[in-house]
Short mmCIF file of C-alpha atoms in Angstrom, two decimals:
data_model
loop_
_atom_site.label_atom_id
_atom_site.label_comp_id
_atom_site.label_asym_id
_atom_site.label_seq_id
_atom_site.Cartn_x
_atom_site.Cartn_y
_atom_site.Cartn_z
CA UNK A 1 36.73 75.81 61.30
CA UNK A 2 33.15 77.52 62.83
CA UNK A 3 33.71 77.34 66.44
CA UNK A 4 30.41 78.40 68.89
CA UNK A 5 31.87 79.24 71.88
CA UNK A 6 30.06 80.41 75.69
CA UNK A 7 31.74 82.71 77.14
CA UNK A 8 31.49 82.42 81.20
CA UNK A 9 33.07 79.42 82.52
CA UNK A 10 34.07 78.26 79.36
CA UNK A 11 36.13 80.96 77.76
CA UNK A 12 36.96 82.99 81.09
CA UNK A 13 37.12 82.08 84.88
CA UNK A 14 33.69 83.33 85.64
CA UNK A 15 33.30 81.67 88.44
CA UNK A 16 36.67 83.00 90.17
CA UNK A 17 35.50 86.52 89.53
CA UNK A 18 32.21 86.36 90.75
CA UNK A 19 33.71 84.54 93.93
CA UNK A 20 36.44 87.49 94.70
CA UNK A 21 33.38 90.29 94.41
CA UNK A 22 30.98 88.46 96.57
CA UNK A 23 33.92 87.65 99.25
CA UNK A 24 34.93 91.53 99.38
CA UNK A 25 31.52 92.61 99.06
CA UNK A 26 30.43 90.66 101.87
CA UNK A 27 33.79 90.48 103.62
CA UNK A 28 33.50 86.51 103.61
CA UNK A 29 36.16 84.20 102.38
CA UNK A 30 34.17 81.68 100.34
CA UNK A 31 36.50 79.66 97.30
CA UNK A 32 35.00 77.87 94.23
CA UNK A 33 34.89 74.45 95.75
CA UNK A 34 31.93 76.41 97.66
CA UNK A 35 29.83 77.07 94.90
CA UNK A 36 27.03 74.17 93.97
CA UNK A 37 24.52 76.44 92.26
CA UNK A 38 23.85 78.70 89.65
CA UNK A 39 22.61 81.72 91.81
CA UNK A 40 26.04 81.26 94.01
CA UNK A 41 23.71 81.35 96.78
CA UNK A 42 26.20 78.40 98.69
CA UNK A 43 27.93 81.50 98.97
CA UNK A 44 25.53 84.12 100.10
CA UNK A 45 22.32 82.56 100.39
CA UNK A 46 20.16 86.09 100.62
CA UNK A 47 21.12 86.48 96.66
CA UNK A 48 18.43 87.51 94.47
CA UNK A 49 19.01 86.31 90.54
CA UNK A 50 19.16 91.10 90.34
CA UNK A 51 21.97 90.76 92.36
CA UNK A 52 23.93 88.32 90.49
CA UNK A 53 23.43 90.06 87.51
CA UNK A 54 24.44 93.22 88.79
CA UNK A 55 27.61 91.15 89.96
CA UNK A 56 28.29 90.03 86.38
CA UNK A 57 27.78 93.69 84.96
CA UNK A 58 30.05 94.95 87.67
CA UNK A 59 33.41 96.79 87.09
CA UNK A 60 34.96 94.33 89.71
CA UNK A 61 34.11 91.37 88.23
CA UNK A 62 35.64 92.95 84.82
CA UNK A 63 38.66 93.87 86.22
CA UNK A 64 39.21 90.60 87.93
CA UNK A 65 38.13 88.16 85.25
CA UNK A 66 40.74 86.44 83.02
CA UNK A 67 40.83 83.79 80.02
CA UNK A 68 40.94 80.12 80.62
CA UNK A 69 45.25 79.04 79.83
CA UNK A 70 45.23 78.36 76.31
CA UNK A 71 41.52 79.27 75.35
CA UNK A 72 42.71 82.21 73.29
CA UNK A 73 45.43 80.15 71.17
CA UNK A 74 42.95 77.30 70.97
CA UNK A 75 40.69 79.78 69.21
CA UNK A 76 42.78 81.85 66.86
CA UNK A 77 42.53 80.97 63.10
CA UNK A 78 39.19 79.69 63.56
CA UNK A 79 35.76 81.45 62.56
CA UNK A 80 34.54 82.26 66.27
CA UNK A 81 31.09 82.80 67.32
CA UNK A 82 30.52 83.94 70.59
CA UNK A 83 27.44 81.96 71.93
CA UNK A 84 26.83 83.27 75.79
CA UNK A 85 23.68 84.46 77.63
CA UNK A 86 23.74 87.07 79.15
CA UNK A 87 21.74 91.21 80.35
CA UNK A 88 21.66 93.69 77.88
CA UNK A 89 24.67 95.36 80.08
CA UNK A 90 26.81 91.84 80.44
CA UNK A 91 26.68 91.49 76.74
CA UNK A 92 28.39 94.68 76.26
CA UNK A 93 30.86 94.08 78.90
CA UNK A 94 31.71 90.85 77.01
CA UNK A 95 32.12 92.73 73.61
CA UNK A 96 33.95 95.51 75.35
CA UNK A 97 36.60 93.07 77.32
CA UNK A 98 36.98 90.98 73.72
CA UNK A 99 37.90 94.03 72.04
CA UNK A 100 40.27 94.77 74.34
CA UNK A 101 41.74 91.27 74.23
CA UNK A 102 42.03 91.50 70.37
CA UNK A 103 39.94 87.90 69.99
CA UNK A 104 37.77 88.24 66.86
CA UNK A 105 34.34 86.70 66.98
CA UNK A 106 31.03 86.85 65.57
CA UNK A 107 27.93 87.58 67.59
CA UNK A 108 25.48 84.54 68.95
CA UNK A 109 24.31 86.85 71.81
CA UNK A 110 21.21 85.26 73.98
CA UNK A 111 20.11 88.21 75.87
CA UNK A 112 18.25 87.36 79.29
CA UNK A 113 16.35 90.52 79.07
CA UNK A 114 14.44 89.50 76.05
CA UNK A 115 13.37 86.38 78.23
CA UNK A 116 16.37 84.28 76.63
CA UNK A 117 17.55 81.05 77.78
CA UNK A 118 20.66 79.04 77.51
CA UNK A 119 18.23 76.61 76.12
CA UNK A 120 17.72 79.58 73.33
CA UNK A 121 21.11 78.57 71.39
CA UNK A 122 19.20 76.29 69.34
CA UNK A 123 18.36 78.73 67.24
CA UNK A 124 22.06 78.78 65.94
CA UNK A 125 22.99 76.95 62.99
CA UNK A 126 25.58 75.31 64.02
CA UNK A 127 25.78 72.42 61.21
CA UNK A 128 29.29 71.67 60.19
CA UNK A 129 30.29 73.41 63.57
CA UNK A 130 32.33 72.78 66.83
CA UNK A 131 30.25 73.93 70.17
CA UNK A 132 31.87 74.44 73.61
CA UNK A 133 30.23 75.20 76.70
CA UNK A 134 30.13 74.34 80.09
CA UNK A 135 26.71 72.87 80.69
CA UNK A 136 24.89 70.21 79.18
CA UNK A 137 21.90 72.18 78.63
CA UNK A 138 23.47 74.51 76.30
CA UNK A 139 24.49 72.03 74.37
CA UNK A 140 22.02 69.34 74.37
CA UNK A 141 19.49 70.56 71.90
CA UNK A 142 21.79 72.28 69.27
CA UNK A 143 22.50 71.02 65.73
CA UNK A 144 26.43 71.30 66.33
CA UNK A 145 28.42 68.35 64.42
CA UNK A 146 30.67 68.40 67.18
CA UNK A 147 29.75 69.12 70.97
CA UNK A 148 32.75 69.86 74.30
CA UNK A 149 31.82 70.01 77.40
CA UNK A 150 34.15 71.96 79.20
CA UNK A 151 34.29 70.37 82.76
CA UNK A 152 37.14 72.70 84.71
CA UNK A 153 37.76 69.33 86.94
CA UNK A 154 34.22 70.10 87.92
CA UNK A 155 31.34 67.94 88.45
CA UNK A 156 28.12 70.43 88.95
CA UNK A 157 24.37 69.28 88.50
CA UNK A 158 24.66 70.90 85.48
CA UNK A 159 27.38 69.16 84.14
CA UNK A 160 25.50 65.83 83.75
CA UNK A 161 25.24 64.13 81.10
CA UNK A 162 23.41 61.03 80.00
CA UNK A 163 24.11 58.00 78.80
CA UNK A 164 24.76 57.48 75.29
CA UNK A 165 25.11 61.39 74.76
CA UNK A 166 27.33 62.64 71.84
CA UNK A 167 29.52 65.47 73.50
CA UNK A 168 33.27 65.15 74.17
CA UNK A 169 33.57 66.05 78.35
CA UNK A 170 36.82 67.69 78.86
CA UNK A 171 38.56 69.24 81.87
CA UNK A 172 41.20 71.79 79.87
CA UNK A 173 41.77 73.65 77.02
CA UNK A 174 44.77 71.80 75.81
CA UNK A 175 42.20 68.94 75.42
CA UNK A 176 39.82 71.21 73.22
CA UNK A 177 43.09 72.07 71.18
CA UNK A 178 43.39 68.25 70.54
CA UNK A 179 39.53 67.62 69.27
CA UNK A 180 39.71 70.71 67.12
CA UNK A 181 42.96 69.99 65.98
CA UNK A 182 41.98 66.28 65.03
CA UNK A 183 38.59 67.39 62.93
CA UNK A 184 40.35 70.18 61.11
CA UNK A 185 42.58 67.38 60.14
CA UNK A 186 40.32 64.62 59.82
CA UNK A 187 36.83 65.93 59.83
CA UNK A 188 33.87 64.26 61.34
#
């Protein structure tokens, strides 16, 4: 099955990383029930959108960061696509830490240098294909059969969807593992 997957705060705990480096950078002691934005600025409000980049391109948050439970297994057997936004820099820190991690995937790269938006993974064919991500507007204008939004037992801004929508809204990877399971079995 052709899987489209993001990568931050879908596939790994993004937002835990980023958290740890701005607490011992700053020597603050912020959690993730403090973030409410994208910039993390309800942690530090001085951030610029440079200096979360750099944060994301860091060796700290590299060394810290670590796969959702069960994202991995979830994945393995299917035809993976990596769909994630991200710096010239972050991009190859993704491929680098993948290739480490022994997950094979294909590329869907949306580089934010270029002047690329989430909004940019339209562009994918995804027909006949399963997309996960973590905000509604990465999924909202693709031509996936099958759209998960992966939650976290989150409920961010970004998160919202409207009525009527046709995603699945899940809060763990053992769900994913059920919808995948049930359209490689049933289809859609």
């Amino acid at each position: 099955m052709k899987i489209f997957v993001d990568f931050d705060d879908t596939l790994v705990k993004s937002r835990k990383s980023i958290v740890k480096c701005i607490n011992d950078m700053f020597h603050l002691s912020r959690t993730e029930d403090d973030v409410t934005d994208w910039g993390f600025r309800s942690l530090k409000g001085d951030l610029t959108k440079k200096d979360v980049e750099g944060l994301f391109e860091s060796d700290a948050f590299w060394n810290n960061v670590e796969f959702y439970e069960g994202a991995v297994d979830t994945l393995a057997g299917h035809d993976v696509y990596l769909c994630t936004v991200g710096t010239t820099e972050n991009l190859r820190r993704k491929t680098q830490f993948l290739s480490e991690h022994s997950l094979p995937y294909h590329e869907a790269f949306v580089n934010s240098d270029r002047g690329q938006t989430m909004k940019d993974k339209k562009r994918f064919n995804m027909a006949g294909a399963i997309q996960i991500g973590d905000t509604w507007q990465e999924l909202e204008h693709t031509n996936a059969d099958v759209k998960i939004l992966f939650k976290d037992y989150r409920d961010y801004s970004w998160q919202q969807v409207p009525p009527n929508a046709e995603v699945y809204i899940v809060d763990t990877w053992k769900e994913i593992s059920d919808i995948i399971g049930w359209y490689a079995k049933y289809g859609s």
